[in-house]
Amino acid sequence: EMQLVESGGGLVQPGGSLRLSCAASGFSFSSYAMTWVRQAPGKGLEWVSGITSGGSTYYADSLKGQFTTSRDNSKNTLYLQMNSLRAEDTAVYYCAKMGIHFIDYWGQGTLVTVSS
Amino acid sequence: QSALTQPASVSGSPGQSITISCTGTSSDVGGYNYVSWYQQHPGKAPKLMIYDVSYRPSGVSNRFSGSKSGNTASLTISGLQAEDEADYYCSSYTSNSTRVFGGGTKLTVL
């Protein structure tokens, strides 16, 4: 059974950093592009970043330079390094598996709260 | 990259059909046949309902259909059921290899 389990969320102070992890199982992780999507409380979905199976990365314009996505295919794990966090980065962060040009499977999400 | 434009809310009675629109630009919706639709119930992760404009994943009811004309894509739900009440989001591939979502539409089944 396919599973994506996010971890690393929590409370962080403004200006701080956090690294999210997403452990994948039940499919050939190294063969698929992956993506991060976030959802602020009571708001809509926002695409954050994507990484191809080969490791090329893409970011939402508003987040370039602030977030870094990486993957470790030997550990079947996706990462999101988040720096210089602001209150507006408070959201549930979803890890998701890509089909070709669509998300075909989502994790359950991890909540990041940026507050003093 | 600006969010795609969706109506904030739509409603319909059981058995009726509704359509949700998703308007972008020639750099996203209009430029590629890579529009997807997601259903999200409260407190749950989104679920893929339509991909590549009009294809249904295995297990998704054939009451859900998608289409596109120019810069606007549409999701139609026929034979509305109570369980269809949820938020719906469109998404598109973009010209700089990123993705963009719509603002979301809340569907109410009356």
Short mmCIF file of C-alpha atoms in Angstrom, two decimals:
data_model
loop_
_atom_site.label_atom_id
_atom_site.label_comp_id
_atom_site.label_asym_id
_atom_site.label_seq_id
_atom_site.Cartn_x
_atom_site.Cartn_y
_atom_site.Cartn_z
CA GLU A 1 0.00 0.00 0.00
CA MET A 2 1.30 3.42 -0.94
CA GLN A 3 2.13 5.69 2.02
CA LEU A 4 3.52 9.18 2.45
CA VAL A 5 4.20 10.18 6.05
CA GLU A 6 5.27 13.74 6.79
CA SER A 7 7.12 14.70 9.95
CA GLY A 8 9.05 17.63 11.38
CA GLY A 9 6.25 20.13 11.75
CA GLY A 10 5.66 22.12 14.90
CA LEU A 11 5.95 25.54 16.47
CA VAL A 12 8.81 27.77 15.37
CA GLN A 13 9.59 31.41 16.08
CA PRO A 14 9.59 34.02 13.33
CA GLY A 15 12.93 34.03 11.56
CA GLY A 16 13.57 30.43 12.49
CA SER A 17 14.15 27.34 10.38
CA LEU A 18 12.52 23.94 10.12
CA ARG A 19 13.12 20.83 8.03
CA LEU A 20 10.20 18.69 7.02
CA SER A 21 10.61 15.06 6.00
CA CYS A 22 8.33 12.79 4.03
CA ALA A 23 8.87 9.04 4.24
CA ALA A 24 7.57 7.18 1.21
CA SER A 25 6.68 3.52 0.91
CA GLY A 26 4.68 1.20 -1.30
CA PHE A 27 6.03 2.49 -4.62
CA SER A 28 9.31 3.00 -6.41
CA PHE A 29 10.16 6.37 -4.86
CA SER A 30 13.21 7.07 -7.01
CA SER A 31 11.17 6.81 -10.21
CA TYR A 32 8.71 9.60 -9.46
CA ALA A 33 8.69 13.35 -9.17
CA MET A 34 7.48 14.63 -5.83
CA THR A 35 6.00 17.89 -4.68
CA TRP A 36 5.15 19.98 -1.61
CA VAL A 37 1.84 21.80 -1.29
CA ARG A 38 0.74 23.90 1.67
CA GLN A 39 -2.59 25.08 3.01
CA ALA A 40 -2.87 27.95 5.46
CA PRO A 41 -5.65 27.60 8.06
CA GLY A 42 -9.01 28.11 6.38
CA LYS A 43 -7.37 28.90 3.05
CA GLY A 44 -6.79 27.19 -0.29
CA LEU A 45 -4.01 25.01 -1.61
CA GLU A 46 -0.72 26.62 -2.60
CA TRP A 47 1.92 24.83 -4.65
CA VAL A 48 5.30 25.18 -2.93
CA SER A 49 7.89 23.20 -4.85
CA GLY A 50 8.61 20.15 -6.92
CA ILE A 51 11.54 17.84 -7.53
CA THR A 52 11.97 15.50 -10.47
CA SER A 53 13.14 11.92 -10.18
CA GLY A 54 16.54 13.16 -11.30
CA GLY A 55 16.71 15.85 -8.63
CA SER A 56 15.86 19.01 -10.59
CA THR A 57 13.91 21.42 -8.41
CA TYR A 58 11.22 24.02 -9.05
CA TYR A 59 9.78 26.57 -6.65
CA ALA A 60 6.88 28.98 -6.43
CA ASP A 61 8.22 32.43 -7.28
CA SER A 62 7.30 33.80 -3.86
CA LEU A 63 9.35 31.13 -2.08
CA LYS A 64 12.53 31.02 -4.14
CA GLY A 65 15.55 31.37 -1.93
CA GLN A 66 13.58 30.72 1.23
CA PHE A 67 12.73 27.02 0.81
CA THR A 68 14.87 24.16 -0.50
CA THR A 69 13.54 20.79 -1.61
CA SER A 70 15.74 17.71 -1.77
CA ARG A 71 15.38 13.95 -1.83
CA ASP A 72 17.36 10.94 -0.67
CA ASN A 73 16.38 8.02 -2.87
CA SER A 74 18.40 5.60 -0.73
CA LYS A 75 16.13 6.45 2.20
CA ASN A 76 12.91 6.92 0.18
CA THR A 77 12.60 10.33 1.78
CA LEU A 78 11.68 13.81 0.56
CA TYR A 79 12.75 16.94 2.43
CA LEU A 80 11.72 20.57 2.65
CA GLN A 81 14.17 22.96 4.31
CA MET A 82 12.40 26.14 5.34
CA ASN A 83 14.35 29.22 6.41
CA SER A 84 13.50 32.76 7.53
CA LEU A 85 10.02 31.66 8.48
CA ARG A 86 7.24 34.21 8.81
CA ALA A 87 3.75 34.09 10.26
CA GLU A 88 2.32 33.73 6.76
CA ASP A 89 4.20 30.45 6.36
CA THR A 90 1.90 28.90 8.96
CA ALA A 91 0.13 26.06 7.17
CA VAL A 92 -0.37 22.35 6.81
CA TYR A 93 2.38 21.12 4.52
CA TYR A 94 1.51 18.18 2.30
CA CYS A 95 3.99 15.89 0.62
CA ALA A 96 2.62 14.43 -2.60
CA LYS A 97 3.58 12.03 -5.37
CA MET A 98 3.37 13.21 -8.94
CA GLY A 99 1.82 11.43 -11.87
CA ILE A 100 3.12 13.01 -15.05
CA HIS A 101 1.56 16.46 -14.64
CA PHE A 102 -0.75 15.93 -11.70
CA ILE A 103 -0.64 14.85 -8.06
CA ASP A 104 -1.93 11.31 -7.76
CA TYR A 105 -1.32 10.68 -4.07
CA TRP A 106 -1.14 12.95 -1.03
CA GLY A 107 0.21 12.50 2.47
CA GLN A 108 -1.87 13.51 5.46
CA GLY A 109 0.13 16.67 6.07
CA THR A 110 2.13 18.19 8.92
CA LEU A 111 1.27 21.47 10.61
CA VAL A 112 3.85 24.24 10.80
CA THR A 113 3.05 27.15 13.09
CA VAL A 114 5.22 30.26 13.01
CA SER A 115 4.61 32.31 16.12
CA SER A 116 6.42 33.92 19.01
CA GLN B 1 2.44 33.06 -10.80
CA SER B 2 -1.11 34.17 -9.97
CA ALA B 3 -3.66 31.68 -8.70
CA LEU B 4 -6.22 30.37 -11.15
CA THR B 5 -9.67 31.91 -10.76
CA GLN B 6 -12.53 29.78 -9.43
CA PRO B 7 -15.93 30.80 -8.06
CA ALA B 8 -15.87 30.88 -4.29
CA SER B 9 -18.99 28.77 -4.01
CA VAL B 10 -21.54 26.80 -5.99
CA SER B 11 -24.58 24.88 -4.88
CA GLY B 12 -27.06 22.39 -6.22
CA SER B 13 -29.77 20.00 -5.17
CA PRO B 14 -29.37 16.22 -5.13
CA GLY B 15 -29.64 14.81 -8.63
CA GLN B 16 -28.81 18.08 -10.33
CA SER B 17 -25.64 18.93 -12.25
CA ILE B 18 -23.20 21.69 -11.42
CA THR B 19 -20.16 23.10 -13.19
CA ILE B 20 -17.13 24.73 -11.60
CA SER B 21 -14.98 26.95 -13.79
CA CYS B 22 -11.24 27.53 -13.56
CA THR B 23 -9.78 30.44 -15.50
CA GLY B 24 -6.10 30.99 -16.12
CA THR B 25 -3.95 32.33 -18.92
CA SER B 26 -2.20 31.11 -22.04
CA SER B 27 0.82 30.40 -19.83
CA ASP B 28 -1.00 27.77 -17.84
CA VAL B 29 -4.54 26.49 -18.48
CA GLY B 30 -4.68 27.66 -22.08
CA GLY B 31 -1.22 26.51 -23.02
CA TYR B 32 -1.30 22.90 -21.90
CA ASN B 33 -3.73 20.03 -21.51
CA TYR B 34 -2.46 19.49 -17.98
CA VAL B 35 -5.35 20.65 -15.81
CA SER B 36 -6.27 18.52 -12.82
CA TRP B 37 -9.04 18.71 -10.24
CA TYR B 38 -8.98 17.77 -6.57
CA GLN B 39 -11.71 17.18 -4.01
CA GLN B 40 -11.07 17.98 -0.36
CA HIS B 41 -13.36 17.17 2.52
CA PRO B 42 -12.87 19.07 5.80
CA GLY B 43 -9.79 17.94 7.69
CA LYS B 44 -8.74 15.54 4.95
CA ALA B 45 -6.05 15.47 2.32
CA PRO B 46 -7.11 16.34 -1.22
CA LYS B 47 -8.06 13.58 -3.66
CA LEU B 48 -7.44 13.54 -7.41
CA MET B 49 -10.71 13.57 -9.38
CA ILE B 50 -9.67 14.56 -12.93
CA TYR B 51 -6.28 14.77 -14.64
CA ASP B 52 -5.05 16.01 -18.02
CA VAL B 53 -8.27 18.02 -18.45
CA SER B 54 -10.71 15.16 -18.83
CA TYR B 55 -9.34 11.83 -17.59
CA ARG B 56 -10.75 10.10 -14.54
CA PRO B 57 -8.50 8.03 -12.28
CA SER B 58 -9.59 4.52 -11.50
CA GLY B 59 -12.21 4.51 -8.77
CA VAL B 60 -13.58 8.00 -9.42
CA SER B 61 -17.26 8.07 -10.30
CA ASN B 62 -18.18 8.77 -13.92
CA ARG B 63 -20.45 11.50 -12.57
CA PHE B 64 -17.31 13.65 -12.58
CA SER B 65 -16.11 15.03 -15.91
CA GLY B 66 -13.71 17.70 -17.08
CA SER B 67 -13.30 19.88 -20.13
CA LYS B 68 -11.41 22.92 -21.36
CA SER B 69 -11.98 25.78 -23.77
CA GLY B 70 -9.28 28.36 -24.27
CA ASN B 71 -8.00 29.59 -20.93
CA THR B 72 -10.91 28.13 -18.94
CA ALA B 73 -11.26 24.60 -17.65
CA SER B 74 -14.42 23.18 -16.13
CA LEU B 75 -15.40 20.40 -13.76
CA THR B 76 -18.93 19.06 -14.07
CA ILE B 77 -20.57 16.88 -11.45
CA SER B 78 -23.79 15.23 -12.57
CA GLY B 79 -26.36 13.46 -10.40
CA LEU B 80 -25.24 15.46 -7.37
CA GLN B 81 -25.02 13.48 -4.13
CA ALA B 82 -24.65 14.57 -0.54
CA GLU B 83 -21.15 13.07 -0.39
CA ASP B 84 -20.02 15.43 -3.15
CA GLU B 85 -20.21 18.35 -0.74
CA ALA B 86 -16.58 19.43 -0.42
CA ASP B 87 -14.03 21.97 -1.60
CA TYR B 88 -12.77 21.59 -5.16
CA TYR B 89 -9.49 22.88 -6.52
CA CYS B 90 -8.17 23.06 -10.04
CA SER B 91 -4.48 23.02 -10.85
CA SER B 92 -2.42 23.53 -13.98
CA TYR B 93 1.08 23.04 -15.22
CA THR B 94 2.71 26.35 -16.14
CA SER B 95 5.18 27.63 -18.71
CA ASN B 96 8.03 27.77 -16.16
CA SER B 97 7.54 24.14 -15.19
CA THR B 98 5.80 24.99 -11.93
CA ARG B 99 2.22 24.28 -10.90
CA VAL B 100 -0.52 26.64 -9.83
CA PHE B 101 -3.79 26.02 -7.98
CA GLY B 102 -7.10 27.77 -8.14
CA GLY B 103 -8.47 29.52 -5.09
CA GLY B 104 -10.94 26.71 -4.45
CA THR B 105 -14.71 26.34 -4.73
CA LYS B 106 -16.97 25.26 -1.91
CA LEU B 107 -19.72 22.99 -3.19
CA THR B 108 -22.88 22.87 -1.12
CA VAL B 109 -25.48 20.17 -1.75
CA LEU B 110 -28.79 21.69 -0.73
#
